[in-house]
C-alpha cells in the first residue's frame, strides 16, 4: 500500500480527472478499501479541498469549487499547456500581463527540469504595438454581461469625440454577444438597441455603467458564426458573403505556384503554366495590387471594376516611374 501522502496525491489527481467518482471505483483504482477512501477524503477536506459526497446507488465523491483556490495537480501535458498559455497571456493586451508573468514564474519554478526544457522550446516574444491596452476590469464586465445575457450600458469614446464631450452623449445600450480579439485589440460584438443593428466596439474605448439592464434572448448572428461575422466586418463587408470586391483573372503561372500565396481564393488549373484565380479584397485597387504581385501576365475575366482598377494603378505607377527617372 502506498504511503498516505502519495495516496492523497493520487486521489486528488483522480478527482480532478472527471466530475463524479463512485467510491468503489476509487478504491479499486487506488487499491485500497472504501473505508480508507473515506478517511483520505476527510484528510483532503481538512487541507481545504471542497470534496462533496455524491448520493446515489453507488455513492461517490466530487471535487467542487470552494471559496479559496487550493493547490492543484497537473499532468505533464497540462503543465506545459498552462505555461504556454501564460506566455501568450503576457502579450494579450488584456491588462493581466503582470499577473500572468508572476503566475508563469511560479509555475516554472516548481516544474521538473524535463518540463522546463519543453517550455523553453515554446518561446513567445512580445512585440510592442501602438494598440491601446484594454482594462482587465472592463473585459471582465463585458464578458460577464455577455455570459449573463444582460443589456449593457456604457460610454463609448470614438476617435471623433473628445473626452470632455462624452458626458453629453447618451450611453450606448446593447445586447452583448461575444468578446473577441482582432489585430491585437479586444472588441465587443453586440446588438445595438438604439441603432437596431449589429456593431463591434473597441473594448479600450468602453466605460461600462452599472447596474446592467434586463436579461434578453440572444439573437442569431448573421451567418450564425462569430468568427465569420467578425472576419467579414473587418474585411469591409457587413454581410456573410465575404469580401465586398471579388474578381476573376487568368494568370500565366502554374496553379501550384499561385496556391502557395493564396489562402482565401479559388485557384483552378487550366494548363501546366496557366490557371484561373478568383480572389476578393476590401477595394478594387487593393485587389488589382494584390494580383499585380504575381510576376506573370494577367487576363481580367471580370468584373469591369477590376479592369478600371488596373488602369488606375497603371497610370499611377507610370507617373511614379517618370518622376523617378
PDB file of C-alpha atoms in Angstrom:
ATOM      1  CA  UNK A   1       0.000   0.000   0.000  1.00  0.00           C
ATOM      2  CA  UNK A   2       1.436   3.424  -0.936  1.00  0.00           C
ATOM      3  CA  UNK A   3       2.264   5.935   1.757  1.00  0.00           C
ATOM      4  CA  UNK A   4      -0.540   8.184   2.899  1.00  0.00           C
ATOM      5  CA  UNK A   5       0.918  11.358   1.315  1.00  0.00           C
ATOM      6  CA  UNK A   6       1.442   9.681  -2.059  1.00  0.00           C
ATOM      7  CA  UNK A   7      -2.011   8.112  -1.865  1.00  0.00           C
ATOM      8  CA  UNK A   8      -3.620  11.502  -1.173  1.00  0.00           C
ATOM      9  CA  UNK A   9      -1.926  12.982  -4.220  1.00  0.00           C
ATOM     10  CA  UNK A  10      -3.140  10.082  -6.349  1.00  0.00           C
ATOM     11  CA  UNK A  11      -6.665  10.511  -5.003  1.00  0.00           C
ATOM     12  CA  UNK A  12      -6.606  14.241  -5.712  1.00  0.00           C
ATOM     13  CA  UNK A  13      -5.363  13.635  -9.243  1.00  0.00           C
ATOM     14  CA  UNK A  14      -8.235  11.219  -9.898  1.00  0.00           C
ATOM     15  CA  UNK A  15     -10.811  13.632  -8.502  1.00  0.00           C
ATOM     16  CA  UNK A  16      -9.547  16.325 -10.873  1.00  0.00           C
ATOM     17  CA  UNK A  17      -9.713  13.993 -13.877  1.00  0.00           C
ATOM     18  CA  UNK A  18     -13.523  13.582 -14.003  1.00  0.00           C
ATOM     19  CA  UNK A  19     -16.595  15.090 -12.383  1.00  0.00           C
ATOM     20  CA  UNK A  20     -18.019  12.186 -10.350  1.00  0.00           C
ATOM     21  CA  UNK A  21     -16.234   9.164  -8.938  1.00  0.00           C
ATOM     22  CA  UNK A  22     -18.043   6.184  -7.375  1.00  0.00           C
ATOM     23  CA  UNK A  23     -16.385   5.312  -4.081  1.00  0.00           C
ATOM     24  CA  UNK A  24     -15.935   1.680  -5.076  1.00  0.00           C
ATOM     25  CA  UNK A  25     -14.165   2.679  -8.306  1.00  0.00           C
ATOM     26  CA  UNK A  26     -11.806   4.993  -6.413  1.00  0.00           C
ATOM     27  CA  UNK A  27     -10.986   2.186  -4.015  1.00  0.00           C
ATOM     28  CA  UNK A  28     -10.299  -0.147  -6.939  1.00  0.00           C
ATOM     29  CA  UNK A  29      -8.066   2.361  -8.759  1.00  0.00           C
ATOM     30  CA  UNK A  30      -6.063   3.140  -5.604  1.00  0.00           C
ATOM     31  CA  UNK A  31      -6.060  -0.498  -4.436  1.00  0.00           C
ATOM     32  CA  UNK A  32      -7.398   0.428  -1.008  1.00  0.00           C
ATOM     33  CA  UNK A  33     -10.610  -0.229   0.901  1.00  0.00           C
ATOM     34  CA  UNK A  34     -13.702   2.034   0.650  1.00  0.00           C
ATOM     35  CA  UNK A  35     -13.173   2.887   4.323  1.00  0.00           C
ATOM     36  CA  UNK A  36      -9.644   4.168   3.548  1.00  0.00           C
ATOM     37  CA  UNK A  37     -11.075   6.223   0.684  1.00  0.00           C
ATOM     38  CA  UNK A  38     -13.470   7.889   3.130  1.00  0.00           C
ATOM     39  CA  UNK A  39     -10.629   8.676   5.537  1.00  0.00           C
ATOM     40  CA  UNK A  40      -8.459  10.097   2.745  1.00  0.00           C
ATOM     41  CA  UNK A  41     -11.328  12.257   1.517  1.00  0.00           C
ATOM     42  CA  UNK A  42     -11.693  13.657   5.034  1.00  0.00           C
ATOM     43  CA  UNK A  43      -7.958  14.465   5.089  1.00  0.00           C
ATOM     44  CA  UNK A  44      -8.220  16.340   1.785  1.00  0.00           C
ATOM     45  CA  UNK A  45     -11.190  18.291   3.136  1.00  0.00           C
ATOM     46  CA  UNK A  46      -9.096  19.319   6.146  1.00  0.00           C
ATOM     47  CA  UNK A  47      -6.473  20.633   3.700  1.00  0.00           C
ATOM     48  CA  UNK A  48      -9.071  22.874   2.061  1.00  0.00           C
ATOM     49  CA  UNK A  49     -10.260  20.789  -0.886  1.00  0.00           C
ATOM     50  CA  UNK A  50     -14.071  21.084  -1.262  1.00  0.00           C
ATOM     51  CA  UNK A  51     -14.967  17.449  -1.897  1.00  0.00           C
ATOM     52  CA  UNK A  52     -18.696  16.789  -1.933  1.00  0.00           C
ATOM     53  CA  UNK A  53     -20.362  13.438  -1.357  1.00  0.00           C
ATOM     54  CA  UNK A  54     -22.478  12.275  -4.313  1.00  0.00           C
ATOM     55  CA  UNK A  55     -25.690  10.473  -3.453  1.00  0.00           C
ATOM     56  CA  UNK A  56     -26.855   7.512  -5.458  1.00  0.00           C
ATOM     57  CA  UNK A  57     -26.869   3.728  -5.645  1.00  0.00           C
ATOM     58  CA  UNK A  58     -23.079   3.563  -5.706  1.00  0.00           C
ATOM     59  CA  UNK A  59     -22.284   6.724  -3.757  1.00  0.00           C
ATOM     60  CA  UNK A  60     -19.200   8.675  -4.591  1.00  0.00           C
ATOM     61  CA  UNK A  61     -17.295  11.948  -4.500  1.00  0.00           C
ATOM     62  CA  UNK A  62     -16.915  15.141  -6.499  1.00  0.00           C
ATOM     63  CA  UNK A  63     -14.325  17.922  -6.356  1.00  0.00           C
ATOM     64  CA  UNK A  64     -16.325  21.154  -6.250  1.00  0.00           C
ATOM     65  CA  UNK A  65     -15.374  24.815  -6.362  1.00  0.00           C
ATOM     66  CA  UNK A  66     -14.636  26.406  -2.989  1.00  0.00           C
ATOM     67  CA  UNK A  67     -14.165  29.886  -1.546  1.00  0.00           C
ATOM     68  CA  UNK A  68     -10.382  29.673  -1.930  1.00  0.00           C
ATOM     69  CA  UNK A  69      -8.099  28.117  -4.526  1.00  0.00           C
ATOM     70  CA  UNK A  70      -6.348  25.078  -3.054  1.00  0.00           C
ATOM     71  CA  UNK A  71      -3.174  23.576  -4.536  1.00  0.00           C
ATOM     72  CA  UNK A  72      -3.821  21.803  -7.845  1.00  0.00           C
ATOM     73  CA  UNK A  73      -2.182  18.890  -9.595  1.00  0.00           C
ATOM     74  CA  UNK A  74      -1.346  18.853 -13.305  1.00  0.00           C
ATOM     75  CA  UNK A  75      -0.023  16.098 -15.506  1.00  0.00           C
ATOM     76  CA  UNK A  76       2.929  16.871 -17.792  1.00  0.00           C
ATOM     77  CA  UNK A  77       0.859  17.914 -20.814  1.00  0.00           C
ATOM     78  CA  UNK A  78      -1.420  20.115 -18.684  1.00  0.00           C
ATOM     79  CA  UNK A  79       1.558  21.834 -17.073  1.00  0.00           C
ATOM     80  CA  UNK A  80       3.168  22.580 -20.441  1.00  0.00           C
ATOM     81  CA  UNK A  81      -0.128  23.847 -21.869  1.00  0.00           C
ATOM     82  CA  UNK A  82      -0.617  26.101 -18.834  1.00  0.00           C
ATOM     83  CA  UNK A  83       2.863  27.611 -19.144  1.00  0.00           C
ATOM     84  CA  UNK A  84       2.459  28.259 -22.884  1.00  0.00           C
ATOM     85  CA  UNK A  85      -0.954  29.856 -22.291  1.00  0.00           C
ATOM     86  CA  UNK A  86       0.543  32.117 -19.627  1.00  0.00           C
ATOM     87  CA  UNK A  87       3.260  33.220 -22.050  1.00  0.00           C
ATOM     88  CA  UNK A  88       0.566  34.174 -24.549  1.00  0.00           C
ATOM     89  CA  UNK A  89      -1.391  35.971 -21.826  1.00  0.00           C
ATOM     90  CA  UNK A  90       1.648  38.125 -21.115  1.00  0.00           C
ATOM     91  CA  UNK A  91       1.279  39.551 -24.639  1.00  0.00           C
ATOM     92  CA  UNK A  92      -2.549  39.551 -24.800  1.00  0.00           C
ATOM     93  CA  UNK A  93      -3.226  43.224 -24.114  1.00  0.00           C
ATOM     94  CA  UNK A  94      -5.932  42.225 -21.647  1.00  0.00           C
ATOM     95  CA  UNK A  95      -4.451  44.123 -18.709  1.00  0.00           C
ATOM     96  CA  UNK A  96      -3.340  40.903 -16.973  1.00  0.00           C
ATOM     97  CA  UNK A  97       0.246  40.907 -18.194  1.00  0.00           C
ATOM     98  CA  UNK A  98       1.895  41.396 -14.779  1.00  0.00           C
ATOM     99  CA  UNK A  99      -0.282  38.771 -13.077  1.00  0.00           C
ATOM    100  CA  UNK A 100       0.323  36.327 -15.930  1.00  0.00           C
ATOM    101  CA  UNK A 101       4.083  36.837 -15.677  1.00  0.00           C
ATOM    102  CA  UNK A 102       4.017  36.210 -11.908  1.00  0.00           C
ATOM    103  CA  UNK A 103       1.925  33.080 -12.417  1.00  0.00           C
ATOM    104  CA  UNK A 104       4.292  31.865 -15.136  1.00  0.00           C
ATOM    105  CA  UNK A 105       7.285  32.383 -12.825  1.00  0.00           C
ATOM    106  CA  UNK A 106       5.554  30.441 -10.055  1.00  0.00           C
ATOM    107  CA  UNK A 107       4.622  27.544 -12.329  1.00  0.00           C
ATOM    108  CA  UNK A 108       8.067  27.365 -13.892  1.00  0.00           C
ATOM    109  CA  UNK A 109       9.846  27.323 -10.523  1.00  0.00           C
ATOM    110  CA  UNK A 110       8.086  24.155  -9.377  1.00  0.00           C
ATOM    111  CA  UNK A 111       8.348  22.319 -12.687  1.00  0.00           C
ATOM    112  CA  UNK A 112      10.696  19.379 -13.094  1.00  0.00           C
ATOM    113  CA  UNK A 113      13.703  20.096 -15.304  1.00  0.00           C
ATOM    114  CA  UNK A 114      12.306  17.921 -18.110  1.00  0.00           C
ATOM    115  CA  UNK A 115       9.188  20.092 -18.311  1.00  0.00           C
ATOM    116  CA  UNK A 116      11.131  23.355 -18.130  1.00  0.00           C
ATOM    117  CA  UNK A 117      13.088  22.192 -21.178  1.00  0.00           C
ATOM    118  CA  UNK A 118       9.826  21.596 -23.022  1.00  0.00           C
ATOM    119  CA  UNK A 119       8.592  25.066 -22.072  1.00  0.00           C
ATOM    120  CA  UNK A 120      11.796  26.630 -23.346  1.00  0.00           C
ATOM    121  CA  UNK A 121      11.039  25.212 -26.798  1.00  0.00           C
ATOM    122  CA  UNK A 122       7.902  27.401 -26.940  1.00  0.00           C
ATOM    123  CA  UNK A 123       9.280  30.942 -26.536  1.00  0.00           C
ATOM    124  CA  UNK A 124       6.731  33.718 -27.030  1.00  0.00           C
ATOM    125  CA  UNK A 125       8.397  37.046 -27.761  1.00  0.00           C
ATOM    126  CA  UNK A 126       6.212  40.101 -27.012  1.00  0.00           C
ATOM    127  CA  UNK A 127       6.208  42.740 -29.750  1.00  0.00           C
ATOM    128  CA  UNK A 128       5.325  46.240 -28.631  1.00  0.00           C
ATOM    129  CA  UNK A 129       2.493  47.797 -30.647  1.00  0.00           C
ATOM    130  CA  UNK A 130       0.687  51.112 -30.622  1.00  0.00           C
ATOM    131  CA  UNK A 131      -2.612  49.437 -29.780  1.00  0.00           C
ATOM    132  CA  UNK A 132      -4.147  50.708 -26.532  1.00  0.00           C
ATOM    133  CA  UNK A 133      -4.436  48.173 -23.733  1.00  0.00           C
ATOM    134  CA  UNK A 134      -7.912  47.197 -22.563  1.00  0.00           C
ATOM    135  CA  UNK A 135      -8.509  47.342 -18.815  1.00  0.00           C
ATOM    136  CA  UNK A 136      -8.956  43.884 -17.308  1.00  0.00           C
ATOM    137  CA  UNK A 137     -11.897  45.055 -15.180  1.00  0.00           C
ATOM    138  CA  UNK A 138     -13.655  46.312 -18.316  1.00  0.00           C
ATOM    139  CA  UNK A 139     -13.051  43.000 -20.084  1.00  0.00           C
ATOM    140  CA  UNK A 140     -14.439  41.158 -17.062  1.00  0.00           C
ATOM    141  CA  UNK A 141     -17.561  43.347 -17.024  1.00  0.00           C
ATOM    142  CA  UNK A 142     -18.172  42.865 -20.756  1.00  0.00           C
ATOM    143  CA  UNK A 143     -17.641  39.127 -20.533  1.00  0.00           C
ATOM    144  CA  UNK A 144     -19.941  38.821 -17.506  1.00  0.00           C
ATOM    145  CA  UNK A 145     -22.740  40.746 -19.222  1.00  0.00           C
ATOM    146  CA  UNK A 146     -22.420  38.617 -22.361  1.00  0.00           C
ATOM    147  CA  UNK A 147     -22.449  35.419 -20.315  1.00  0.00           C
ATOM    148  CA  UNK A 148     -25.472  36.501 -18.250  1.00  0.00           C
ATOM    149  CA  UNK A 149     -27.306  37.822 -21.350  1.00  0.00           C
ATOM    150  CA  UNK A 150     -27.942  41.195 -19.705  1.00  0.00           C
ATOM    151  CA  UNK A 151     -28.346  44.509 -21.514  1.00  0.00           C
ATOM    152  CA  UNK A 152     -25.191  46.587 -21.155  1.00  0.00           C
ATOM    153  CA  UNK A 153     -24.974  50.388 -20.936  1.00  0.00           C
ATOM    154  CA  UNK A 154     -21.675  52.156 -21.493  1.00  0.00           C
ATOM    155  CA  UNK A 155     -19.972  55.368 -22.536  1.00  0.00           C
ATOM    156  CA  UNK A 156     -18.112  54.976 -25.797  1.00  0.00           C
ATOM    157  CA  UNK A 157     -15.280  57.299 -26.801  1.00  0.00           C
ATOM    158  CA  UNK A 158     -14.872  57.447 -30.564  1.00  0.00           C
ATOM    159  CA  UNK A 159     -11.930  58.954 -32.405  1.00  0.00           C
ATOM    160  CA  UNK A 160     -14.123  61.936 -33.312  1.00  0.00           C
ATOM    161  CA  UNK A 161     -15.490  62.549 -29.803  1.00  0.00           C
ATOM    162  CA  UNK A 162     -13.414  64.330 -27.196  1.00  0.00           C
ATOM    163  CA  UNK A 163     -13.483  63.033 -23.642  1.00  0.00           C
ATOM    164  CA  UNK A 164     -14.987  66.326 -22.460  1.00  0.00           C
ATOM    165  CA  UNK A 165     -17.984  65.764 -24.744  1.00  0.00           C
ATOM    166  CA  UNK A 166     -18.652  62.189 -23.615  1.00  0.00           C
ATOM    167  CA  UNK A 167     -20.871  63.303 -20.710  1.00  0.00           C
ATOM    168  CA  UNK A 168     -23.276  64.982 -23.145  1.00  0.00           C
ATOM    169  CA  UNK A 169     -23.582  61.842 -25.275  1.00  0.00           C
ATOM    170  CA  UNK A 170     -26.269  59.341 -24.228  1.00  0.00           C
ATOM    171  CA  UNK A 171     -24.867  55.964 -23.189  1.00  0.00           C
ATOM    172  CA  UNK A 172     -24.945  53.142 -25.693  1.00  0.00           C
ATOM    173  CA  UNK A 173     -27.391  50.327 -24.967  1.00  0.00           C
ATOM    174  CA  UNK A 174     -26.507  46.942 -26.389  1.00  0.00           C
ATOM    175  CA  UNK A 175     -27.176  43.246 -26.064  1.00  0.00           C
ATOM    176  CA  UNK A 176     -23.622  41.857 -25.697  1.00  0.00           C
ATOM    177  CA  UNK A 177     -22.938  38.724 -27.692  1.00  0.00           C
ATOM    178  CA  UNK A 178     -19.204  37.958 -27.743  1.00  0.00           C
ATOM    179  CA  UNK A 179     -15.889  39.373 -26.558  1.00  0.00           C
ATOM    180  CA  UNK A 180     -13.256  38.762 -29.247  1.00  0.00           C
ATOM    181  CA  UNK A 181      -9.726  39.775 -30.243  1.00  0.00           C
ATOM    182  CA  UNK A 182      -8.659  41.025 -33.664  1.00  0.00           C
ATOM    183  CA  UNK A 183      -5.351  42.545 -34.692  1.00  0.00           C
ATOM    184  CA  UNK A 184      -4.090  42.854 -31.118  1.00  0.00           C
ATOM    185  CA  UNK A 185      -7.235  44.609 -29.841  1.00  0.00           C
ATOM    186  CA  UNK A 186     -10.276  43.448 -27.864  1.00  0.00           C
ATOM    187  CA  UNK A 187     -13.745  44.027 -29.335  1.00  0.00           C
ATOM    188  CA  UNK A 188     -17.295  43.571 -28.094  1.00  0.00           C
ATOM    189  CA  UNK A 189     -19.726  42.144 -30.636  1.00  0.00           C
ATOM    190  CA  UNK A 190     -23.230  43.297 -29.706  1.00  0.00           C
ATOM    191  CA  UNK A 191     -26.689  44.180 -30.986  1.00  0.00           C
ATOM    192  CA  UNK A 192     -27.095  47.959 -30.719  1.00  0.00           C
ATOM    193  CA  UNK A 193     -30.598  48.608 -29.377  1.00  0.00           C
ATOM    194  CA  UNK A 194     -30.687  52.261 -30.469  1.00  0.00           C
ATOM    195  CA  UNK A 195     -29.352  51.651 -33.984  1.00  0.00           C
ATOM    196  CA  UNK A 196     -31.166  48.345 -34.473  1.00  0.00           C
ATOM    197  CA  UNK A 197     -28.115  46.648 -35.961  1.00  0.00           C
ATOM    198  CA  UNK A 198     -25.039  44.596 -35.118  1.00  0.00           C
ATOM    199  CA  UNK A 199     -21.967  46.557 -34.042  1.00  0.00           C
ATOM    200  CA  UNK A 200     -18.378  45.913 -32.945  1.00  0.00           C
ATOM    201  CA  UNK A 201     -16.952  48.166 -30.196  1.00  0.00           C
ATOM    202  CA  UNK A 202     -13.329  48.560 -29.177  1.00  0.00           C
ATOM    203  CA  UNK A 203     -13.028  47.482 -25.561  1.00  0.00           C
ATOM    204  CA  UNK A 204     -10.394  50.095 -24.725  1.00  0.00           C
ATOM    205  CA  UNK A 205     -12.956  52.826 -25.529  1.00  0.00           C
ATOM    206  CA  UNK A 206     -15.755  51.367 -23.394  1.00  0.00           C
ATOM    207  CA  UNK A 207     -16.632  52.652 -19.924  1.00  0.00           C
ATOM    208  CA  UNK A 208     -19.378  50.352 -18.576  1.00  0.00           C
ATOM    209  CA  UNK A 209     -22.229  51.723 -16.481  1.00  0.00           C
ATOM    210  CA  UNK A 210     -23.801  49.855 -13.602  1.00  0.00           C
ATOM    211  CA  UNK A 211     -26.107  48.215 -12.987  1.00  0.00           C
ATOM    212  CA  UNK A 212     -26.649  46.166 -16.114  1.00  0.00           C
ATOM    213  CA  UNK A 213     -30.092  46.063 -17.685  1.00  0.00           C
ATOM    214  CA  UNK A 214     -32.696  43.317 -18.049  1.00  0.00           C
ATOM    215  CA  UNK A 215     -31.969  39.872 -19.417  1.00  0.00           C
ATOM    216  CA  UNK A 216     -32.567  39.250 -23.116  1.00  0.00           C
ATOM    217  CA  UNK A 217     -32.993  36.366 -25.521  1.00  0.00           C
ATOM    218  CA  UNK A 218     -29.852  36.124 -27.675  1.00  0.00           C
ATOM    219  CA  UNK A 219     -30.232  36.979 -31.345  1.00  0.00           C
ATOM    220  CA  UNK A 220     -28.589  34.881 -34.025  1.00  0.00           C
ATOM    221  CA  UNK A 221     -25.538  36.455 -35.592  1.00  0.00           C
ATOM    222  CA  UNK A 222     -25.569  36.889 -39.390  1.00  0.00           C
ATOM    223  CA  UNK A 223     -24.210  33.631 -40.697  1.00  0.00           C
ATOM    224  CA  UNK A 224     -24.577  32.089 -37.235  1.00  0.00           C
ATOM    225  CA  UNK A 225     -20.820  32.142 -36.566  1.00  0.00           C
ATOM    226  CA  UNK A 226     -18.993  34.857 -34.636  1.00  0.00           C
ATOM    227  CA  UNK A 227     -15.661  34.140 -36.355  1.00  0.00           C
ATOM    228  CA  UNK A 228     -17.135  34.562 -39.839  1.00  0.00           C
ATOM    229  CA  UNK A 229     -19.091  37.641 -38.736  1.00  0.00           C
ATOM    230  CA  UNK A 230     -16.056  39.421 -37.274  1.00  0.00           C
ATOM    231  CA  UNK A 231     -13.856  38.463 -40.233  1.00  0.00           C
ATOM    232  CA  UNK A 232     -16.397  39.838 -42.694  1.00  0.00           C
ATOM    233  CA  UNK A 233     -16.790  43.063 -40.719  1.00  0.00           C
ATOM    234  CA  UNK A 234     -13.075  43.765 -40.692  1.00  0.00           C
ATOM    235  CA  UNK A 235     -12.757  42.855 -44.340  1.00  0.00           C
ATOM    236  CA  UNK A 236     -15.240  45.609 -45.117  1.00  0.00           C
ATOM    237  CA  UNK A 237     -18.408  43.578 -45.654  1.00  0.00           C
ATOM    238  CA  UNK A 238     -21.484  43.837 -43.463  1.00  0.00           C
ATOM    239  CA  UNK A 239     -22.923  40.591 -44.797  1.00  0.00           C
ATOM    240  CA  UNK A 240     -21.858  36.964 -44.777  1.00  0.00           C
ATOM    241  CA  UNK A 241     -20.753  36.992 -48.404  1.00  0.00           C
ATOM    242  CA  UNK A 242     -17.122  37.736 -47.666  1.00  0.00           C
ATOM    243  CA  UNK A 243     -15.066  40.431 -49.404  1.00  0.00           C
ATOM    244  CA  UNK A 244     -17.038  43.329 -50.920  1.00  0.00           C
ATOM    245  CA  UNK A 245     -14.884  43.250 -54.083  1.00  0.00           C
ATOM    246  CA  UNK A 246     -14.311  39.950 -55.855  1.00  0.00           C
ATOM    247  CA  UNK A 247     -12.694  39.470 -59.252  1.00  0.00           C
ATOM    248  CA  UNK A 248     -11.622  36.755 -61.640  1.00  0.00           C
ATOM    249  CA  UNK A 249      -8.412  36.635 -63.687  1.00  0.00           C
ATOM    250  CA  UNK A 250      -6.240  34.213 -65.627  1.00  0.00           C
ATOM    251  CA  UNK A 251      -2.573  34.085 -64.668  1.00  0.00           C
ATOM    252  CA  UNK A 252       0.275  32.672 -66.732  1.00  0.00           C
ATOM    253  CA  UNK A 253       1.532  30.685 -63.777  1.00  0.00           C
ATOM    254  CA  UNK A 254       1.147  27.083 -62.576  1.00  0.00           C
ATOM    255  CA  UNK A 255      -1.753  26.616 -60.174  1.00  0.00           C
ATOM    256  CA  UNK A 256       0.572  25.089 -57.582  1.00  0.00           C
ATOM    257  CA  UNK A 257       2.717  28.248 -57.576  1.00  0.00           C
ATOM    258  CA  UNK A 258      -0.297  30.518 -57.024  1.00  0.00           C
ATOM    259  CA  UNK A 259      -1.684  28.279 -54.292  1.00  0.00           C
ATOM    260  CA  UNK A 260       1.438  28.868 -52.191  1.00  0.00           C
ATOM    261  CA  UNK A 261       0.496  32.550 -51.868  1.00  0.00           C
ATOM    262  CA  UNK A 262      -3.324  32.465 -51.873  1.00  0.00           C
ATOM    263  CA  UNK A 263      -5.250  31.323 -48.800  1.00  0.00           C
ATOM    264  CA  UNK A 264      -8.746  32.750 -49.325  1.00  0.00           C
ATOM    265  CA  UNK A 265      -9.140  32.467 -53.097  1.00  0.00           C
ATOM    266  CA  UNK A 266     -10.168  29.851 -55.659  1.00  0.00           C
ATOM    267  CA  UNK A 267      -7.428  28.532 -57.960  1.00  0.00           C
ATOM    268  CA  UNK A 268      -8.229  26.317 -60.958  1.00  0.00           C
ATOM    269  CA  UNK A 269      -5.613  24.758 -63.206  1.00  0.00           C
ATOM    270  CA  UNK A 270      -6.215  25.458 -66.905  1.00  0.00           C
ATOM    271  CA  UNK A 271      -2.866  24.258 -68.262  1.00  0.00           C
ATOM    272  CA  UNK A 272       0.545  23.332 -66.800  1.00  0.00           C
ATOM    273  CA  UNK A 273       1.555  27.021 -66.781  1.00  0.00           C
ATOM    274  CA  UNK A 274      -1.844  28.701 -66.683  1.00  0.00           C
ATOM    275  CA  UNK A 275      -4.577  28.975 -64.039  1.00  0.00           C
ATOM    276  CA  UNK A 276      -7.799  30.798 -63.175  1.00  0.00           C
ATOM    277  CA  UNK A 277      -7.898  32.752 -59.914  1.00  0.00           C
ATOM    278  CA  UNK A 278     -10.955  34.150 -58.098  1.00  0.00           C
ATOM    279  CA  UNK A 279      -9.965  36.465 -55.269  1.00  0.00           C
ATOM    280  CA  UNK A 280     -11.530  39.088 -53.012  1.00  0.00           C
ATOM    281  CA  UNK A 281     -10.392  42.274 -51.293  1.00  0.00           C
ATOM    282  CA  UNK A 282     -11.739  45.323 -49.493  1.00  0.00           C
ATOM    283  CA  UNK A 283     -11.410  47.587 -52.594  1.00  0.00           C
ATOM    284  CA  UNK A 284     -10.828  47.194 -56.336  1.00  0.00           C
ATOM    285  CA  UNK A 285      -7.416  48.949 -56.347  1.00  0.00           C
ATOM    286  CA  UNK A 286      -6.312  46.738 -53.438  1.00  0.00           C
ATOM    287  CA  UNK A 287      -7.416  43.636 -55.357  1.00  0.00           C
ATOM    288  CA  UNK A 288      -5.592  44.790 -58.501  1.00  0.00           C
ATOM    289  CA  UNK A 289      -2.439  45.489 -56.472  1.00  0.00           C
ATOM    290  CA  UNK A 290      -2.633  42.031 -54.866  1.00  0.00           C
ATOM    291  CA  UNK A 291      -2.908  40.368 -58.270  1.00  0.00           C
ATOM    292  CA  UNK A 292      -0.089  42.504 -59.598  1.00  0.00           C
ATOM    293  CA  UNK A 293       2.409  40.996 -57.186  1.00  0.00           C
ATOM    294  CA  UNK A 294       2.498  37.846 -59.326  1.00  0.00           C
ATOM    295  CA  UNK A 295       5.324  38.126 -61.852  1.00  0.00           C
ATOM    296  CA  UNK A 296       3.138  36.988 -64.750  1.00  0.00           C
ATOM    297  CA  UNK A 297       0.796  38.229 -67.468  1.00  0.00           C
ATOM    298  CA  UNK A 298      -2.772  38.810 -66.264  1.00  0.00           C
ATOM    299  CA  UNK A 299      -6.020  38.467 -68.227  1.00  0.00           C
ATOM    300  CA  UNK A 300      -9.010  40.031 -66.498  1.00  0.00           C
ATOM    301  CA  UNK A 301     -12.190  37.989 -66.806  1.00  0.00           C
ATOM    302  CA  UNK A 302     -14.278  40.394 -64.739  1.00  0.00           C
ATOM    303  CA  UNK A 303     -15.896  42.423 -63.463  1.00  0.00           C
ATOM    304  CA  UNK A 304     -15.324  45.758 -65.266  1.00  0.00           C
ATOM    305  CA  UNK A 305     -14.454  47.439 -61.929  1.00  0.00           C
ATOM    306  CA  UNK A 306     -11.329  45.307 -61.750  1.00  0.00           C
ATOM    307  CA  UNK A 307     -10.259  46.366 -65.257  1.00  0.00           C
ATOM    308  CA  UNK A 308     -10.768  50.009 -64.242  1.00  0.00           C
ATOM    309  CA  UNK A 309      -8.670  49.492 -61.111  1.00  0.00           C
ATOM    310  CA  UNK A 310      -5.812  48.023 -63.159  1.00  0.00           C
ATOM    311  CA  UNK A 311      -5.952  51.112 -65.384  1.00  0.00           C
ATOM    312  CA  UNK A 312      -5.801  53.421 -62.364  1.00  0.00           C
ATOM    313  CA  UNK A 313      -2.790  51.584 -60.979  1.00  0.00           C
ATOM    314  CA  UNK A 314      -1.072  51.550 -64.382  1.00  0.00           C
ATOM    315  CA  UNK A 315      -1.339  55.338 -64.653  1.00  0.00           C
ATOM    316  CA  UNK A 316      -0.209  55.780 -61.058  1.00  0.00           C
ATOM    317  CA  UNK A 317       2.782  53.500 -61.499  1.00  0.00           C
ATOM    318  CA  UNK A 318       3.709  55.104 -64.808  1.00  0.00           C
ATOM    319  CA  UNK A 319       3.689  58.535 -63.167  1.00  0.00           C
ATOM    320  CA  UNK A 320       5.851  57.241 -60.351  1.00  0.00           C
ATOM    321  CA  UNK A 321       8.301  55.749 -62.859  1.00  0.00           C
ATOM    322  CA  UNK A 322       8.602  59.054 -64.737  1.00  0.00           C
ATOM    323  CA  UNK A 323       9.207  61.030 -61.552  1.00  0.00           C
ATOM    324  CA  UNK A 324      11.887  58.547 -60.557  1.00  0.00           C
ATOM    325  CA  UNK A 325      13.720  58.976 -63.839  1.00  0.00           C
TER     326      UNK A 325
END
